[in-house]
mmCIF file with all atom_site columns, C-alpha atoms and ligand atoms in Angstrom:
data_model
loop_
_atom_site.group_PDB
_atom_site.id
_atom_site.type_symbol
_atom_site.label_atom_id
_atom_site.label_alt_id
_atom_site.label_comp_id
_atom_site.label_asym_id
_atom_site.label_entity_id
_atom_site.label_seq_id
_atom_site.pdbx_PDB_ins_code
_atom_site.Cartn_x
_atom_site.Cartn_y
_atom_site.Cartn_z
_atom_site.occupancy
_atom_site.B_iso_or_equiv
_atom_site.pdbx_formal_charge
_atom_site.auth_seq_id
_atom_site.auth_comp_id
_atom_site.auth_asym_id
_atom_site.auth_atom_id
_atom_site.pdbx_PDB_model_num
ATOM   1   C  CA  . MET A 1 1   ? -65.736 86.615 131.914 1.00 0.00 ? 1   MET A CA  1
ATOM   2   C  CA  . PRO A 1 2   ? -65.751 82.809 132.234 1.00 0.00 ? 2   PRO A CA  1
ATOM   3   C  CA  . ILE A 1 3   ? -68.546 80.877 133.810 1.00 0.00 ? 3   ILE A CA  1
ATOM   4   C  CA  . ILE A 1 4   ? -68.318 77.652 135.705 1.00 0.00 ? 4   ILE A CA  1
ATOM   5   C  CA  . ARG A 1 5   ? -71.280 75.419 135.012 1.00 0.00 ? 5   ARG A CA  1
ATOM   6   C  CA  . PHE A 1 6   ? -71.838 73.313 138.121 1.00 0.00 ? 6   PHE A CA  1
ATOM   7   C  CA  . VAL A 1 7   ? -73.831 70.356 136.841 1.00 0.00 ? 7   VAL A CA  1
ATOM   8   C  CA  . ARG A 1 8   ? -74.890 68.822 140.161 1.00 0.00 ? 8   ARG A CA  1
ATOM   9   C  CA  . GLU A 1 9   ? -76.209 72.165 141.381 1.00 0.00 ? 9   GLU A CA  1
ATOM   10  C  CA  . SER A 1 10  ? -77.647 73.246 137.993 1.00 0.00 ? 10  SER A CA  1
ATOM   11  C  CA  . GLN A 1 11  ? -75.937 76.572 138.470 1.00 0.00 ? 11  GLN A CA  1
ATOM   12  C  CA  . ASP A 1 12  ? -73.765 78.803 136.280 1.00 0.00 ? 12  ASP A CA  1
ATOM   13  C  CA  . VAL A 1 13  ? -71.377 80.993 138.256 1.00 0.00 ? 13  VAL A CA  1
ATOM   14  C  CA  . PHE A 1 14  ? -69.369 83.829 136.742 1.00 0.00 ? 14  PHE A CA  1
ATOM   15  C  CA  . CYS A 1 15  ? -65.761 84.294 137.779 1.00 0.00 ? 15  CYS A CA  1
ATOM   16  C  CA  . GLU A 1 16  ? -62.707 86.262 136.779 1.00 0.00 ? 16  GLU A CA  1
ATOM   17  C  CA  . SER A 1 17  ? -60.230 84.610 134.463 1.00 0.00 ? 17  SER A CA  1
ATOM   18  C  CA  . GLY A 1 18  ? -57.544 83.036 136.615 1.00 0.00 ? 18  GLY A CA  1
ATOM   19  C  CA  . GLU A 1 19  ? -59.712 82.564 139.706 1.00 0.00 ? 19  GLU A CA  1
ATOM   20  C  CA  . ASN A 1 20  ? -59.365 79.496 141.852 1.00 0.00 ? 20  ASN A CA  1
ATOM   21  C  CA  . LEU A 1 21  ? -62.188 77.012 141.314 1.00 0.00 ? 21  LEU A CA  1
ATOM   22  C  CA  . ARG A 1 22  ? -62.547 76.107 144.988 1.00 0.00 ? 22  ARG A CA  1
ATOM   23  C  CA  . GLU A 1 23  ? -62.789 79.729 146.013 1.00 0.00 ? 23  GLU A CA  1
ATOM   24  C  CA  . VAL A 1 24  ? -65.445 80.475 143.389 1.00 0.00 ? 24  VAL A CA  1
ATOM   25  C  CA  . ALA A 1 25  ? -67.508 77.472 144.485 1.00 0.00 ? 25  ALA A CA  1
ATOM   26  C  CA  . MET A 1 26  ? -67.291 78.417 148.138 1.00 0.00 ? 26  MET A CA  1
ATOM   27  C  CA  . ARG A 1 27  ? -68.178 82.044 147.437 1.00 0.00 ? 27  ARG A CA  1
ATOM   28  C  CA  . ALA A 1 28  ? -71.256 80.794 145.576 1.00 0.00 ? 28  ALA A CA  1
ATOM   29  C  CA  . GLY A 1 29  ? -72.218 78.651 148.565 1.00 0.00 ? 29  GLY A CA  1
ATOM   30  C  CA  . LEU A 1 30  ? -71.789 75.362 146.721 1.00 0.00 ? 30  LEU A CA  1
ATOM   31  C  CA  . GLU A 1 31  ? -70.779 72.156 148.488 1.00 0.00 ? 31  GLU A CA  1
ATOM   32  C  CA  . LEU A 1 32  ? -67.497 70.761 147.192 1.00 0.00 ? 32  LEU A CA  1
ATOM   33  C  CA  . TYR A 1 33  ? -66.940 68.218 149.873 1.00 0.00 ? 33  TYR A CA  1
ATOM   34  C  CA  . GLY A 1 34  ? -68.283 64.769 150.533 1.00 0.00 ? 34  GLY A CA  1
ATOM   35  C  CA  . PHE A 1 35  ? -68.690 63.430 154.052 1.00 0.00 ? 35  PHE A CA  1
ATOM   36  C  CA  . LYS A 1 36  ? -64.976 63.087 154.800 1.00 0.00 ? 36  LYS A CA  1
ATOM   37  C  CA  . GLY A 1 37  ? -64.149 66.522 153.450 1.00 0.00 ? 37  GLY A CA  1
ATOM   38  C  CA  . LYS A 1 38  ? -66.934 68.170 155.417 1.00 0.00 ? 38  LYS A CA  1
ATOM   39  C  CA  . LEU A 1 39  ? -65.533 66.728 158.617 1.00 0.00 ? 39  LEU A CA  1
ATOM   40  C  CA  . SER A 1 40  ? -61.972 67.682 157.856 1.00 0.00 ? 40  SER A CA  1
ATOM   41  C  CA  . ASN A 1 41  ? -60.404 69.376 154.868 1.00 0.00 ? 41  ASN A CA  1
ATOM   42  C  CA  . CYS A 1 42  ? -57.110 71.135 154.416 1.00 0.00 ? 42  CYS A CA  1
ATOM   43  C  CA  . GLY A 1 43  ? -58.590 74.504 153.503 1.00 0.00 ? 43  GLY A CA  1
ATOM   44  C  CA  . GLY A 1 44  ? -57.268 74.479 149.976 1.00 0.00 ? 44  GLY A CA  1
ATOM   45  C  CA  . TYR A 1 45  ? -53.654 73.408 150.427 1.00 0.00 ? 45  TYR A CA  1
ATOM   46  C  CA  . GLY A 1 46  ? -53.861 70.283 148.282 1.00 0.00 ? 46  GLY A CA  1
ATOM   47  C  CA  . GLN A 1 47  ? -53.330 67.852 151.137 1.00 0.00 ? 47  GLN A CA  1
ATOM   48  C  CA  . CYS A 1 48  ? -56.685 66.285 152.042 1.00 0.00 ? 48  CYS A CA  1
ATOM   49  C  CA  . ILE A 1 49  ? -57.675 65.108 148.539 1.00 0.00 ? 49  ILE A CA  1
ATOM   50  C  CA  . THR A 1 50  ? -61.368 65.735 149.140 1.00 0.00 ? 50  THR A CA  1
ATOM   51  C  CA  . CYS A 1 51  ? -62.229 68.626 146.802 1.00 0.00 ? 51  CYS A CA  1
ATOM   52  C  CA  . PHE A 1 52  ? -62.662 66.523 143.671 1.00 0.00 ? 52  PHE A CA  1
ATOM   53  C  CA  . VAL A 1 53  ? -64.396 67.829 140.596 1.00 0.00 ? 53  VAL A CA  1
ATOM   54  C  CA  . ALA A 1 54  ? -64.840 66.058 137.273 1.00 0.00 ? 54  ALA A CA  1
ATOM   55  C  CA  . VAL A 1 55  ? -64.246 68.260 134.229 1.00 0.00 ? 55  VAL A CA  1
ATOM   56  C  CA  . LEU A 1 56  ? -66.954 67.573 131.655 1.00 0.00 ? 56  LEU A CA  1
ATOM   57  C  CA  . GLY A 1 57  ? -66.158 70.127 128.981 1.00 0.00 ? 57  GLY A CA  1
ATOM   58  C  CA  . GLY A 1 58  ? -65.618 73.739 128.152 1.00 0.00 ? 58  GLY A CA  1
ATOM   59  C  CA  . ASN A 1 59  ? -65.405 76.283 125.376 1.00 0.00 ? 59  ASN A CA  1
ATOM   60  C  CA  . GLU A 1 60  ? -61.739 75.635 124.814 1.00 0.00 ? 60  GLU A CA  1
ATOM   61  C  CA  . SER A 1 61  ? -59.818 72.386 124.753 1.00 0.00 ? 61  SER A CA  1
ATOM   62  C  CA  . ASP A 1 62  ? -58.062 73.298 127.994 1.00 0.00 ? 62  ASP A CA  1
ATOM   63  C  CA  . PRO A 1 63  ? -60.247 75.663 130.035 1.00 0.00 ? 63  PRO A CA  1
ATOM   64  C  CA  . LEU A 1 64  ? -58.332 75.143 133.279 1.00 0.00 ? 64  LEU A CA  1
ATOM   65  C  CA  . SER A 1 65  ? -54.759 75.552 134.431 1.00 0.00 ? 65  SER A CA  1
ATOM   66  C  CA  . GLN A 1 66  ? -52.488 72.605 133.789 1.00 0.00 ? 66  GLN A CA  1
ATOM   67  C  CA  . VAL A 1 67  ? -52.571 69.622 136.112 1.00 0.00 ? 67  VAL A CA  1
ATOM   68  C  CA  . THR A 1 68  ? -50.063 70.304 138.864 1.00 0.00 ? 68  THR A CA  1
ATOM   69  C  CA  . ASP A 1 69  ? -47.375 67.876 139.986 1.00 0.00 ? 69  ASP A CA  1
ATOM   70  C  CA  . LEU A 1 70  ? -49.250 67.601 143.270 1.00 0.00 ? 70  LEU A CA  1
ATOM   71  C  CA  . GLU A 1 71  ? -52.429 66.564 141.457 1.00 0.00 ? 71  GLU A CA  1
ATOM   72  C  CA  . LYS A 1 72  ? -50.512 64.020 139.388 1.00 0.00 ? 72  LYS A CA  1
ATOM   73  C  CA  . VAL A 1 73  ? -49.479 62.319 142.608 1.00 0.00 ? 73  VAL A CA  1
ATOM   74  C  CA  . LYS A 1 74  ? -52.706 62.736 144.570 1.00 0.00 ? 74  LYS A CA  1
ATOM   75  C  CA  . LEU A 1 75  ? -55.029 61.745 141.706 1.00 0.00 ? 75  LEU A CA  1
ATOM   76  C  CA  . SER A 1 76  ? -52.931 58.951 140.225 1.00 0.00 ? 76  SER A CA  1
ATOM   77  C  CA  . ASN A 1 77  ? -55.654 56.354 140.838 1.00 0.00 ? 77  ASN A CA  1
ATOM   78  C  CA  . LYS A 1 78  ? -58.621 58.555 139.866 1.00 0.00 ? 78  LYS A CA  1
ATOM   79  C  CA  . PRO A 1 79  ? -60.255 59.133 136.469 1.00 0.00 ? 79  PRO A CA  1
ATOM   80  C  CA  . SER A 1 80  ? -58.191 61.334 134.163 1.00 0.00 ? 80  SER A CA  1
ATOM   81  C  CA  . ASN A 1 81  ? -60.792 64.135 134.114 1.00 0.00 ? 81  ASN A CA  1
ATOM   82  C  CA  . TRP A 1 82  ? -60.807 64.570 137.910 1.00 0.00 ? 82  TRP A CA  1
ATOM   83  C  CA  . ARG A 1 83  ? -59.079 67.609 139.389 1.00 0.00 ? 83  ARG A CA  1
ATOM   84  C  CA  . LEU A 1 84  ? -58.586 69.043 142.847 1.00 0.00 ? 84  LEU A CA  1
ATOM   85  C  CA  . ALA A 1 85  ? -60.662 72.224 142.881 1.00 0.00 ? 85  ALA A CA  1
ATOM   86  C  CA  . CYS A 1 86  ? -58.213 73.939 145.201 1.00 0.00 ? 86  CYS A CA  1
ATOM   87  C  CA  . GLN A 1 87  ? -55.385 73.495 142.706 1.00 0.00 ? 87  GLN A CA  1
ATOM   88  C  CA  . VAL A 1 88  ? -57.272 74.705 139.632 1.00 0.00 ? 88  VAL A CA  1
ATOM   89  C  CA  . LEU A 1 89  ? -57.395 78.146 138.050 1.00 0.00 ? 89  LEU A CA  1
ATOM   90  C  CA  . VAL A 1 90  ? -60.209 78.850 135.602 1.00 0.00 ? 90  VAL A CA  1
ATOM   91  C  CA  . ASN A 1 91  ? -59.003 80.226 132.265 1.00 0.00 ? 91  ASN A CA  1
ATOM   92  C  CA  . SER A 1 92  ? -62.263 79.998 130.316 1.00 0.00 ? 92  SER A CA  1
ATOM   93  C  CA  . SER A 1 93  ? -65.806 78.693 130.700 1.00 0.00 ? 93  SER A CA  1
ATOM   94  C  CA  . VAL A 1 94  ? -65.964 75.138 131.924 1.00 0.00 ? 94  VAL A CA  1
ATOM   95  C  CA  . ILE A 1 95  ? -68.449 72.448 132.952 1.00 0.00 ? 95  ILE A CA  1
ATOM   96  C  CA  . VAL A 1 96  ? -67.718 70.573 136.165 1.00 0.00 ? 96  VAL A CA  1
ATOM   97  C  CA  . LEU A 1 97  ? -69.343 67.987 138.374 1.00 0.00 ? 97  LEU A CA  1
ATOM   98  C  CA  . THR A 1 98  ? -68.672 68.482 142.068 1.00 0.00 ? 98  THR A CA  1
ATOM   99  C  CA  . ARG A 1 99  ? -68.272 65.418 144.273 1.00 0.00 ? 99  ARG A CA  1
ATOM   100 C  CA  . PRO A 1 100 ? -68.018 63.033 141.306 1.00 0.00 ? 100 PRO A CA  1
ATOM   101 C  CA  . GLN A 1 101 ? -67.586 60.181 143.774 1.00 0.00 ? 101 GLN A CA  1
ATOM   102 C  CA  . VAL A 1 102 ? -71.220 60.684 144.852 1.00 0.00 ? 102 VAL A CA  1
ATOM   103 C  CA  . ALA A 1 103 ? -73.928 59.306 142.559 1.00 0.00 ? 103 ALA A CA  1
ATOM   104 C  CA  . LEU A 1 104 ? -75.985 61.821 140.615 1.00 0.00 ? 104 LEU A CA  1
ATOM   105 C  CA  . SER A 1 105 ? -79.526 60.772 139.769 1.00 0.00 ? 105 SER A CA  1
ATOM   106 C  CA  . ASN A 1 106 ? -80.248 60.779 136.029 1.00 0.00 ? 106 ASN A CA  1
ATOM   107 C  CA  . SER A 1 107 ? -76.574 61.549 135.553 1.00 0.00 ? 107 SER A CA  1
ATOM   108 C  CA  . GLU A 1 108 ? -76.423 60.790 131.844 1.00 0.00 ? 108 GLU A CA  1
ATOM   109 C  CA  . SER A 1 109 ? -79.312 63.069 130.894 1.00 0.00 ? 109 SER A CA  1
ATOM   110 C  CA  . VAL A 1 110 ? -78.288 65.814 133.339 1.00 0.00 ? 110 VAL A CA  1
ATOM   111 C  CA  . ILE A 1 111 ? -74.718 65.825 132.024 1.00 0.00 ? 111 ILE A CA  1
ATOM   112 C  CA  . ASN A 1 112 ? -75.855 65.740 128.398 1.00 0.00 ? 112 ASN A CA  1
ATOM   113 C  CA  . GLU A 1 113 ? -78.155 68.690 128.995 1.00 0.00 ? 113 GLU A CA  1
ATOM   114 C  CA  . ALA A 1 114 ? -75.367 70.678 130.664 1.00 0.00 ? 114 ALA A CA  1
ATOM   115 C  CA  . GLN A 1 115 ? -72.986 69.935 127.792 1.00 0.00 ? 115 GLN A CA  1
ATOM   116 C  CA  . GLN A 1 116 ? -75.488 70.821 125.090 1.00 0.00 ? 116 GLN A CA  1
ATOM   117 C  CA  . SER A 1 117 ? -76.529 74.158 126.559 1.00 0.00 ? 117 SER A CA  1
ATOM   118 C  CA  . GLU A 1 118 ? -74.245 76.863 125.175 1.00 0.00 ? 118 GLU A CA  1
ATOM   119 C  CA  . LEU A 1 119 ? -71.561 78.341 127.390 1.00 0.00 ? 119 LEU A CA  1
ATOM   120 C  CA  . PRO A 1 120 ? -70.817 82.069 127.135 1.00 0.00 ? 120 PRO A CA  1
ATOM   121 C  CA  . ALA A 1 121 ? -67.535 82.796 125.348 1.00 0.00 ? 121 ALA A CA  1
HETATM 122 S  S1  . FES B 2 .   ? -59.132 71.340 149.846 1.00 0.00 ? 1   FES B S1  1
HETATM 123 FE FE1 . FES B 2 .   ? -57.750 69.811 150.492 1.00 0.00 ? 1   FES B FE1 1
HETATM 124 S  S2  . FES B 2 .   ? -56.980 68.985 148.629 1.00 0.00 ? 1   FES B S2  1
HETATM 125 FE FE2 . FES B 2 .   ? -58.299 70.578 147.982 1.00 0.00 ? 1   FES B FE2 1
#
């Protein structure tokens, strides 16, 4: 059973293989959205471009479903490790940063710690 390590929230959340990342985060009560997304988001249809996560690692080289054509268009000017949570299926354990557009205090040490702590297989 994969886990999603949410770095900003310092929380590991178990999910089923193939689950949608946005749905897992919402079920866990985690905030995916910045200010704009809180006011108005598309509910997971890939249209509002507000459910960003940065992928920071995982047990396997490709722990998530492939980048969709929609993401290629919508994220063309964003860092290459950003995904739209609503478009992502979790295949194996992964480390993500929600709202990567929002500063995280002590980000380097917090991210290093999250990456160095072992993920379940
Ligand atoms: S929730 Fe709107 S793009 Fe993901």
